[in-house]
Amino acid sequence: MPLMTTKPMFDLAYDGGFAVGAFNVNNMEITQGIIEACAAEKSPLILQISKGARKYANMIYLRHIILAAVEQYPDLPIAIHLDHGDTVDLVQTCIKDGFTSVMIDGSHHAYEENVKISAEAVKVAHAAGVTVETELGMLGGIEEDVVGMDAHEYEKNVEKFLTDPEQAKDFWKRTGCDSLAVAIGTSHGAFKFKHEAKLAFDRIEAIMKTCPGLPLVMHGSSSVPQEFIDLVNKYGGSMPNAKGVPEDQIAMAVQKYGVCKVNIDTDLRLALTAKIREVFATKPAEFDPRNYLGPGREAIISMVRRKLHVLNSAGKAEAVNKHWEKLGKPLPGYYKK
Ligand code: G3H
Ligand code: 13P
Ligand code: ZN
């Protein structure tokens, strides 16, 4: 039953030239699409759940959908992770709900407050055997909304929001986190760059130097495939100027600069939405959900399979399982009841 924390995954990813894909799940079809792709490619994976997903789907359903996947593919290394947890209370609830990993995102707070809530989250999570991701720096998209700045302003001033390498060192030391989400020019959503799409590779390199051994996480890493944008725009949608992180830059961040976890949500949403729009537009009489959610799920499978090659995680499941066994098959307390 290789349900695990992120530790066995990141131990190998750190200098193994691959990253683990962290995919956001909100319902059964999305989860199945991700799982089928990872099973076909024998890739470890992280299924992540946001506060919004918990609210939408109800955690009881999401947990059982994920445990069904674990039962269906017992050899697939899977972590259940909280995405952008905003309070220690939520972290605690997720630990009780069987998450194997959590994120506490205090990046919108002042530095000292971020240190404080992150260290607190690490304390409660580690006591339960759960790994913790924290965040330092500010991404565009969702996070700039917090301070009321538009995407264009963010992009113009991006340098000042990037993670500071010296501060990252202090932050890691004081929080004891297991991985760190860094701001390196990405943003959430489908409109990441108004101008040239460009990651701050020098910043990743600098943080790797000040924080050797700390797995780095890239949020906002959807590539916004043009084929989906074209379908959306062709079949009644309107997403002009949608732009993601080019896949060659993601591959470089992972394979050359050592990023260990890559977060993808928007591409899943786009795949599903594009296919549903296509079915509705080309078959106006269609009303069986299986006939539009099914093609959406298929599109997710092929998109994720391709992504696993960009992340170079295809074929790494067995090595992760072996490492997990070597570590003594650690699992959070929840599963030892
Ligand atoms: O980074 C955020 C994820 O894309 C989750 O988005 O809060 O709408 O579920 P959500
Ligand atoms: P995207 O919006 O680029 O898919 O990023 C998702 C993410 O970072 C989830 O935490
Ligand atoms: Zn994110």
CSV table of C-alpha atoms and ligand atoms in Angstrom, one decimal:
chain,number,residue,atom,x,y,z
A,1,MET,CA,0.0,0.0,0.0
A,2,PRO,CA,2.4,2.8,-1.1
A,3,LEU,CA,0.5,5.7,0.3
A,4,MET,CA,3.3,7.7,1.7
A,5,THR,CA,4.6,11.1,2.8
A,6,THR,CA,6.6,13.2,0.3
A,7,LYS,CA,9.9,12.3,2.0
A,8,PRO,CA,10.7,9.1,0.0
A,9,MET,CA,9.8,10.9,-3.2
A,10,PHE,CA,11.8,14.0,-2.6
A,11,ASP,CA,14.8,12.0,-1.2
A,12,LEU,CA,15.2,10.6,-4.7
A,13,ALA,CA,14.0,13.5,-6.7
A,14,TYR,CA,16.5,15.9,-5.0
A,15,ASP,CA,19.4,14.8,-7.1
A,16,GLY,CA,17.7,12.3,-9.3
A,17,GLY,CA,16.9,14.8,-12.1
A,18,PHE,CA,13.1,14.4,-11.8
A,19,ALA,CA,10.3,16.1,-10.0
A,20,VAL,CA,7.1,14.7,-8.6
A,21,GLY,CA,3.9,16.1,-10.2
A,22,ALA,CA,1.4,17.5,-7.7
A,23,PHE,CA,-2.0,17.5,-9.3
A,24,ASN,CA,-5.1,19.2,-7.8
A,25,VAL,CA,-8.2,17.0,-7.4
A,26,ASN,CA,-11.8,18.1,-7.1
A,27,ASN,CA,-13.8,15.1,-8.3
A,28,MET,CA,-13.7,11.5,-9.4
A,29,GLU,CA,-13.0,12.1,-13.1
A,30,ILE,CA,-10.0,14.4,-12.5
A,31,THR,CA,-8.5,11.9,-10.0
A,32,GLN,CA,-9.0,9.0,-12.3
A,33,GLY,CA,-7.4,10.8,-15.2
A,34,ILE,CA,-4.3,11.6,-13.2
A,35,ILE,CA,-4.1,8.1,-11.7
A,36,GLU,CA,-4.5,6.3,-15.0
A,37,ALA,CA,-1.7,8.5,-16.5
A,38,CYS,CA,0.6,7.8,-13.6
A,39,ALA,CA,-0.1,4.1,-13.6
A,40,ALA,CA,0.6,3.9,-17.3
A,41,GLU,CA,3.8,5.8,-16.9
A,42,LYS,CA,4.8,4.1,-13.6
A,43,SER,CA,5.3,7.5,-12.0
A,44,PRO,CA,5.1,8.6,-8.3
A,45,LEU,CA,2.5,11.3,-7.7
A,46,ILE,CA,1.0,13.8,-5.3
A,47,LEU,CA,-2.7,14.3,-5.2
A,48,GLN,CA,-3.4,17.7,-3.7
A,49,ILE,CA,-6.5,19.1,-2.2
A,50,SER,CA,-7.2,22.8,-1.7
A,51,LYS,CA,-9.5,24.3,0.9
A,52,GLY,CA,-11.9,25.0,-2.1
A,53,ALA,CA,-11.8,21.4,-3.1
A,54,ARG,CA,-12.6,20.3,0.4
A,55,LYS,CA,-15.6,22.6,0.4
A,56,TYR,CA,-16.8,21.6,-3.1
A,57,ALA,CA,-16.5,17.8,-2.9
A,58,ASN,CA,-16.6,17.1,0.8
A,59,MET,CA,-13.5,15.5,2.3
A,60,ILE,CA,-15.2,12.2,3.0
A,61,TYR,CA,-15.8,11.7,-0.8
A,62,LEU,CA,-12.3,12.9,-1.8
A,63,ARG,CA,-10.6,10.6,0.7
A,64,HIS,CA,-12.5,7.6,-0.5
A,65,ILE,CA,-11.9,8.4,-4.1
A,66,ILE,CA,-8.1,8.6,-3.4
A,67,LEU,CA,-8.2,5.4,-1.3
A,68,ALA,CA,-9.9,3.7,-4.2
A,69,ALA,CA,-7.0,4.7,-6.4
A,70,VAL,CA,-4.5,3.4,-3.8
A,71,GLU,CA,-6.5,0.1,-3.8
A,72,GLN,CA,-6.7,-0.1,-7.6
A,73,TYR,CA,-2.9,0.6,-8.0
A,74,PRO,CA,-1.2,-0.7,-4.9
A,75,ASP,CA,2.3,-0.3,-6.4
A,76,LEU,CA,1.9,3.4,-7.2
A,77,PRO,CA,3.6,5.8,-4.8
A,78,ILE,CA,0.9,8.3,-3.8
A,79,ALA,CA,0.9,11.2,-1.3
A,80,ILE,CA,-2.2,13.0,-0.2
A,81,HIS,CA,-1.3,16.7,0.3
A,82,LEU,CA,-3.1,19.8,1.4
A,83,ASP,CA,-2.6,22.6,-1.1
A,84,HIS,CA,-2.2,26.2,0.3
A,85,GLY,CA,-3.4,25.5,3.8
A,86,ASP,CA,-3.9,28.9,5.4
A,87,THR,CA,-4.2,28.0,9.1
A,88,VAL,CA,-2.8,25.6,11.6
A,89,ASP,CA,-6.3,24.5,12.4
A,90,LEU,CA,-6.8,23.4,8.8
A,91,VAL,CA,-3.5,21.6,8.9
A,92,GLN,CA,-4.7,19.8,12.0
A,93,THR,CA,-8.0,18.9,10.4
A,94,CYS,CA,-6.2,17.5,7.4
A,95,ILE,CA,-4.0,15.4,9.5
A,96,LYS,CA,-7.1,13.9,11.2
A,97,ASP,CA,-8.5,13.3,7.7
A,98,GLY,CA,-5.6,11.2,6.6
A,99,PHE,CA,-3.4,13.5,4.6
A,100,THR,CA,0.2,12.4,4.4
A,101,SER,CA,1.5,15.8,3.7
A,102,VAL,CA,0.4,19.4,4.2
A,103,MET,CA,1.2,22.9,2.9
A,104,ILE,CA,1.0,25.8,5.3
A,105,ASP,CA,1.1,29.0,3.1
A,106,GLY,CA,1.9,32.0,5.2
A,107,SER,CA,3.5,33.8,2.3
A,108,HIS,CA,1.0,36.7,2.4
A,109,HIS,CA,1.8,37.4,6.0
A,110,ALA,CA,4.7,39.5,7.2
A,111,TYR,CA,7.9,37.5,7.4
A,112,GLU,CA,7.9,36.9,11.2
A,113,GLU,CA,4.3,35.8,11.2
A,114,ASN,CA,5.0,33.4,8.3
A,115,VAL,CA,7.8,31.9,10.3
A,116,LYS,CA,5.5,31.6,13.4
A,117,ILE,CA,2.6,29.9,11.7
A,118,SER,CA,4.8,27.7,9.6
A,119,ALA,CA,6.9,26.5,12.6
A,120,GLU,CA,3.7,25.8,14.4
A,121,ALA,CA,2.3,23.7,11.5
A,122,VAL,CA,5.6,21.8,11.3
A,123,LYS,CA,5.4,21.0,15.0
A,124,VAL,CA,1.9,19.5,14.8
A,125,ALA,CA,2.4,17.8,11.5
A,126,HIS,CA,5.7,16.2,12.4
A,127,ALA,CA,4.3,14.9,15.7
A,128,ALA,CA,1.8,13.0,13.4
A,129,GLY,CA,4.5,11.8,10.9
A,130,VAL,CA,3.2,14.2,8.2
A,131,THR,CA,5.6,16.2,6.0
A,132,VAL,CA,5.2,19.9,5.6
A,133,GLU,CA,5.6,22.3,2.6
A,134,THR,CA,5.9,26.1,3.4
A,135,GLU,CA,6.1,29.1,1.1
A,136,LEU,CA,8.3,32.2,0.9
A,137,GLY,CA,8.0,34.9,-1.6
A,138,MET,CA,4.9,35.8,-3.6
A,139,LEU,CA,3.5,34.3,-6.7
A,140,GLY,CA,1.2,36.0,-9.2
A,141,GLY,CA,-2.4,34.9,-9.8
A,142,ILE,CA,-4.3,34.0,-6.7
A,143,GLU,CA,-1.7,35.4,-4.3
A,144,GLU,CA,-1.5,38.9,-5.8
A,145,ASP,CA,-5.3,39.2,-5.2
A,146,VAL,CA,-4.5,39.1,-1.5
A,147,VAL,CA,-2.7,42.4,-1.8
A,148,GLY,CA,-4.9,43.8,-4.5
A,149,MET,CA,-2.4,43.9,-7.4
A,150,ASP,CA,-3.2,43.1,-11.0
A,151,ALA,CA,-1.2,40.5,-13.0
A,152,HIS,CA,0.4,43.2,-15.1
A,153,GLU,CA,1.7,45.1,-12.1
A,154,TYR,CA,3.0,41.9,-10.6
A,155,GLU,CA,4.9,41.0,-13.7
A,156,LYS,CA,6.4,44.5,-13.9
A,157,ASN,CA,7.7,44.3,-10.4
A,158,VAL,CA,8.3,40.6,-10.2
A,159,GLU,CA,11.9,40.9,-9.0
A,160,LYS,CA,10.8,42.2,-5.6
A,161,PHE,CA,8.4,39.3,-5.0
A,162,LEU,CA,10.8,36.5,-5.8
A,163,THR,CA,12.1,34.4,-2.9
A,164,ASP,CA,15.1,35.9,-1.2
A,165,PRO,CA,17.8,33.2,-0.9
A,166,GLU,CA,19.3,34.4,2.4
A,167,GLN,CA,15.8,34.7,3.9
A,168,ALA,CA,15.0,31.2,2.7
A,169,LYS,CA,18.0,29.9,4.6
A,170,ASP,CA,16.8,31.6,7.8
A,171,PHE,CA,13.2,30.5,7.2
A,172,TRP,CA,14.2,26.8,6.7
A,173,LYS,CA,16.3,26.8,9.9
A,174,ARG,CA,13.5,28.4,12.0
A,175,THR,CA,10.6,26.4,10.7
A,176,GLY,CA,12.1,23.0,10.1
A,177,CYS,CA,9.9,22.5,7.0
A,178,ASP,CA,10.5,19.6,4.6
A,179,SER,CA,10.1,21.5,1.4
A,180,LEU,CA,9.7,25.1,0.3
A,181,ALA,CA,7.5,26.6,-2.4
A,182,VAL,CA,9.5,29.4,-4.0
A,183,ALA,CA,8.5,32.4,-6.1
A,184,ILE,CA,10.6,32.3,-9.2
A,185,GLY,CA,8.4,34.0,-11.7
A,186,THR,CA,5.4,31.7,-12.0
A,187,SER,CA,1.8,32.5,-11.2
A,188,HIS,CA,-1.4,30.6,-10.7
A,189,GLY,CA,-4.1,30.4,-13.4
A,190,ALA,CA,-4.2,30.5,-17.2
A,191,PHE,CA,-2.8,34.0,-17.7
A,192,LYS,CA,0.7,33.8,-16.3
A,193,PHE,CA,2.7,36.2,-18.5
A,194,LYS,CA,1.6,39.2,-20.5
A,195,HIS,CA,5.1,39.5,-22.0
A,196,GLU,CA,7.8,36.9,-22.4
A,197,ALA,CA,7.4,33.7,-20.4
A,198,LYS,CA,10.5,33.4,-18.4
A,199,LEU,CA,11.4,31.7,-15.1
A,200,ALA,CA,14.1,33.1,-12.8
A,201,PHE,CA,16.5,30.2,-13.0
A,202,ASP,CA,19.3,32.2,-11.4
A,203,ARG,CA,17.0,32.6,-8.3
A,204,ILE,CA,16.4,28.8,-8.1
A,205,GLU,CA,20.2,28.3,-8.3
A,206,ALA,CA,20.8,30.9,-5.6
A,207,ILE,CA,18.2,29.3,-3.2
A,208,MET,CA,19.7,25.8,-3.9
A,209,LYS,CA,23.1,27.2,-2.8
A,210,THR,CA,21.8,28.8,0.4
A,211,CYS,CA,19.6,25.9,1.3
A,212,PRO,CA,21.4,22.7,0.2
A,213,GLY,CA,19.2,19.6,0.8
A,214,LEU,CA,15.9,21.5,0.9
A,215,PRO,CA,13.5,20.3,-1.8
A,216,LEU,CA,12.1,23.2,-3.8
A,217,VAL,CA,8.5,23.4,-5.1
A,218,MET,CA,7.2,25.3,-8.1
A,219,HIS,CA,3.6,26.4,-7.9
A,220,GLY,CA,1.8,27.9,-10.8
A,221,SER,CA,3.5,25.5,-13.2
A,222,SER,CA,0.7,24.7,-15.7
A,223,SER,CA,1.9,25.1,-19.3
A,224,VAL,CA,-1.6,26.1,-20.6
A,225,PRO,CA,-1.5,23.9,-23.7
A,226,GLN,CA,-2.5,25.8,-26.8
A,227,GLU,CA,-4.7,22.9,-28.1
A,228,PHE,CA,-7.0,23.3,-25.1
A,229,ILE,CA,-7.1,27.1,-25.4
A,230,ASP,CA,-8.0,26.7,-29.1
A,231,LEU,CA,-10.8,24.3,-28.3
A,232,VAL,CA,-12.2,26.6,-25.6
A,233,ASN,CA,-12.1,29.6,-27.9
A,234,LYS,CA,-13.5,27.7,-30.9
A,235,TYR,CA,-16.4,26.3,-28.9
A,236,GLY,CA,-17.9,29.4,-27.2
A,237,GLY,CA,-15.3,30.2,-24.6
A,238,SER,CA,-13.1,33.3,-24.4
A,239,MET,CA,-9.6,33.0,-23.1
A,240,PRO,CA,-7.6,35.3,-25.3
A,241,ASN,CA,-3.9,35.7,-24.4
A,242,ALA,CA,-3.8,32.7,-22.1
A,243,LYS,CA,-0.2,31.8,-21.5
A,244,GLY,CA,1.5,29.2,-19.3
A,245,VAL,CA,5.1,28.2,-18.4
A,246,PRO,CA,6.7,26.7,-21.5
A,247,GLU,CA,7.4,23.0,-21.0
A,248,ASP,CA,11.1,23.3,-21.9
A,249,GLN,CA,11.5,25.8,-19.0
A,250,ILE,CA,9.7,23.4,-16.6
A,251,ALA,CA,12.0,20.6,-17.8
A,252,MET,CA,15.0,22.8,-17.2
A,253,ALA,CA,13.9,23.9,-13.7
A,254,VAL,CA,13.6,20.2,-12.9
A,255,GLN,CA,16.4,18.5,-14.7
A,256,LYS,CA,19.0,21.2,-14.5
A,257,TYR,CA,18.2,23.2,-11.4
A,258,GLY,CA,16.8,20.4,-9.2
A,259,VAL,CA,13.2,21.5,-8.4
A,260,CYS,CA,11.5,18.5,-6.7
A,261,LYS,CA,7.7,19.2,-6.9
A,262,VAL,CA,5.7,20.8,-9.7
A,263,ASN,CA,2.1,21.9,-9.1
A,264,ILE,CA,-0.5,21.5,-11.8
A,265,ASP,CA,-4.1,22.5,-11.6
A,266,THR,CA,-5.0,24.8,-14.4
A,267,ASP,CA,-4.0,22.3,-17.2
A,268,LEU,CA,-6.4,19.7,-15.7
A,269,ARG,CA,-9.2,22.2,-15.6
A,270,LEU,CA,-8.5,23.3,-19.2
A,271,ALA,CA,-8.4,19.7,-20.5
A,272,LEU,CA,-11.7,18.9,-18.9
A,273,THR,CA,-13.4,22.2,-19.9
A,274,ALA,CA,-12.1,22.1,-23.5
A,275,LYS,CA,-13.5,18.6,-24.1
A,276,ILE,CA,-16.8,19.3,-22.5
A,277,ARG,CA,-17.2,22.5,-24.6
A,278,GLU,CA,-16.4,20.5,-27.7
A,279,VAL,CA,-19.0,17.8,-27.0
A,280,PHE,CA,-21.7,20.4,-26.2
A,281,ALA,CA,-20.9,22.4,-29.3
A,282,THR,CA,-20.7,19.4,-31.7
A,283,LYS,CA,-23.4,17.3,-30.2
A,284,PRO,CA,-26.1,19.7,-28.9
A,285,ALA,CA,-28.5,16.9,-28.0
A,286,GLU,CA,-26.0,15.2,-25.7
A,287,PHE,CA,-27.1,15.1,-22.1
A,288,ASP,CA,-25.4,12.0,-20.7
A,289,PRO,CA,-22.6,13.2,-18.4
A,290,ARG,CA,-20.6,10.1,-19.1
A,291,ASN,CA,-20.4,11.2,-22.7
A,292,TYR,CA,-18.8,14.6,-21.9
A,293,LEU,CA,-17.0,13.8,-18.7
A,294,GLY,CA,-15.5,10.7,-20.3
A,295,PRO,CA,-13.7,12.6,-23.1
A,296,GLY,CA,-12.6,15.1,-20.5
A,297,ARG,CA,-11.0,12.4,-18.5
A,298,GLU,CA,-9.3,10.9,-21.6
A,299,ALA,CA,-7.9,14.4,-22.4
A,300,ILE,CA,-6.5,14.6,-18.8
A,301,ILE,CA,-4.9,11.2,-19.2
A,302,SER,CA,-2.9,12.1,-22.3
A,303,MET,CA,-2.0,15.6,-21.0
A,304,VAL,CA,-0.7,14.2,-17.7
A,305,ARG,CA,1.2,11.3,-19.4
A,306,ARG,CA,3.0,13.9,-21.5
A,307,LYS,CA,3.7,16.0,-18.4
A,308,LEU,CA,5.3,13.1,-16.6
A,309,HIS,CA,7.9,13.0,-19.3
A,310,VAL,CA,8.6,16.7,-18.9
A,311,LEU,CA,9.1,16.1,-15.2
A,312,ASN,CA,11.1,13.0,-16.0
A,313,SER,CA,9.2,11.1,-13.3
A,314,ALA,CA,7.9,8.4,-15.7
A,315,GLY,CA,9.4,5.0,-14.6
A,316,LYS,CA,10.5,6.2,-11.2
A,317,ALA,CA,7.7,4.5,-9.2
A,318,GLU,CA,9.7,1.4,-8.4
A,319,ALA,CA,12.7,3.2,-7.1
A,320,VAL,CA,10.6,5.4,-4.9
A,321,ASN,CA,8.8,2.3,-3.5
A,322,LYS,CA,12.2,0.6,-2.8
A,323,HIS,CA,13.4,3.7,-1.0
A,324,TRP,CA,10.2,3.9,1.0
A,325,GLU,CA,10.7,0.3,2.1
A,326,LYS,CA,14.3,1.0,3.0
A,327,LEU,CA,13.1,3.9,5.2
A,328,GLY,CA,10.9,1.4,7.0
A,329,LYS,CA,7.6,2.2,5.1
A,330,PRO,CA,6.9,5.3,7.2
A,331,LEU,CA,3.2,6.3,7.2
A,332,PRO,CA,1.4,9.0,9.3
A,333,GLY,CA,-0.2,7.8,12.6
A,334,TYR,CA,-3.7,8.0,11.0
A,335,TYR,CA,-3.0,4.8,9.1
A,336,LYS,CA,-1.7,2.9,12.0
A,337,LYS,CA,-5.0,2.8,13.9
B,1,G3H,O1,-3.1,27.1,-6.2
B,1,G3H,C1,-4.3,26.9,-6.2
B,1,G3H,C2,-5.0,25.8,-6.8
B,1,G3H,O2,-5.0,25.9,-8.2
B,1,G3H,C3,-6.3,25.5,-6.2
B,1,G3H,O3,-7.3,26.3,-6.6
B,1,G3H,O4,-8.4,27.1,-4.5
B,1,G3H,O5,-9.6,27.1,-6.7
B,1,G3H,O6,-9.1,25.0,-5.6
B,1,G3H,P1,-8.7,26.4,-5.8
B,2,13P,P1,-1.5,26.3,-12.0
B,2,13P,O1,-2.6,27.3,-11.8
B,2,13P,O2,-0.4,26.8,-12.8
B,2,13P,O3,-2.0,25.0,-12.4
B,2,13P,O4,-0.8,26.1,-10.5
B,2,13P,C1,-1.5,25.3,-9.6
B,2,13P,C2,-0.9,25.4,-8.2
B,2,13P,O5,0.2,26.0,-8.0
B,2,13P,C3,-1.6,24.7,-7.1
B,2,13P,O6,-1.1,25.0,-5.9
B,3,ZN,ZN,-0.2,26.9,-5.7
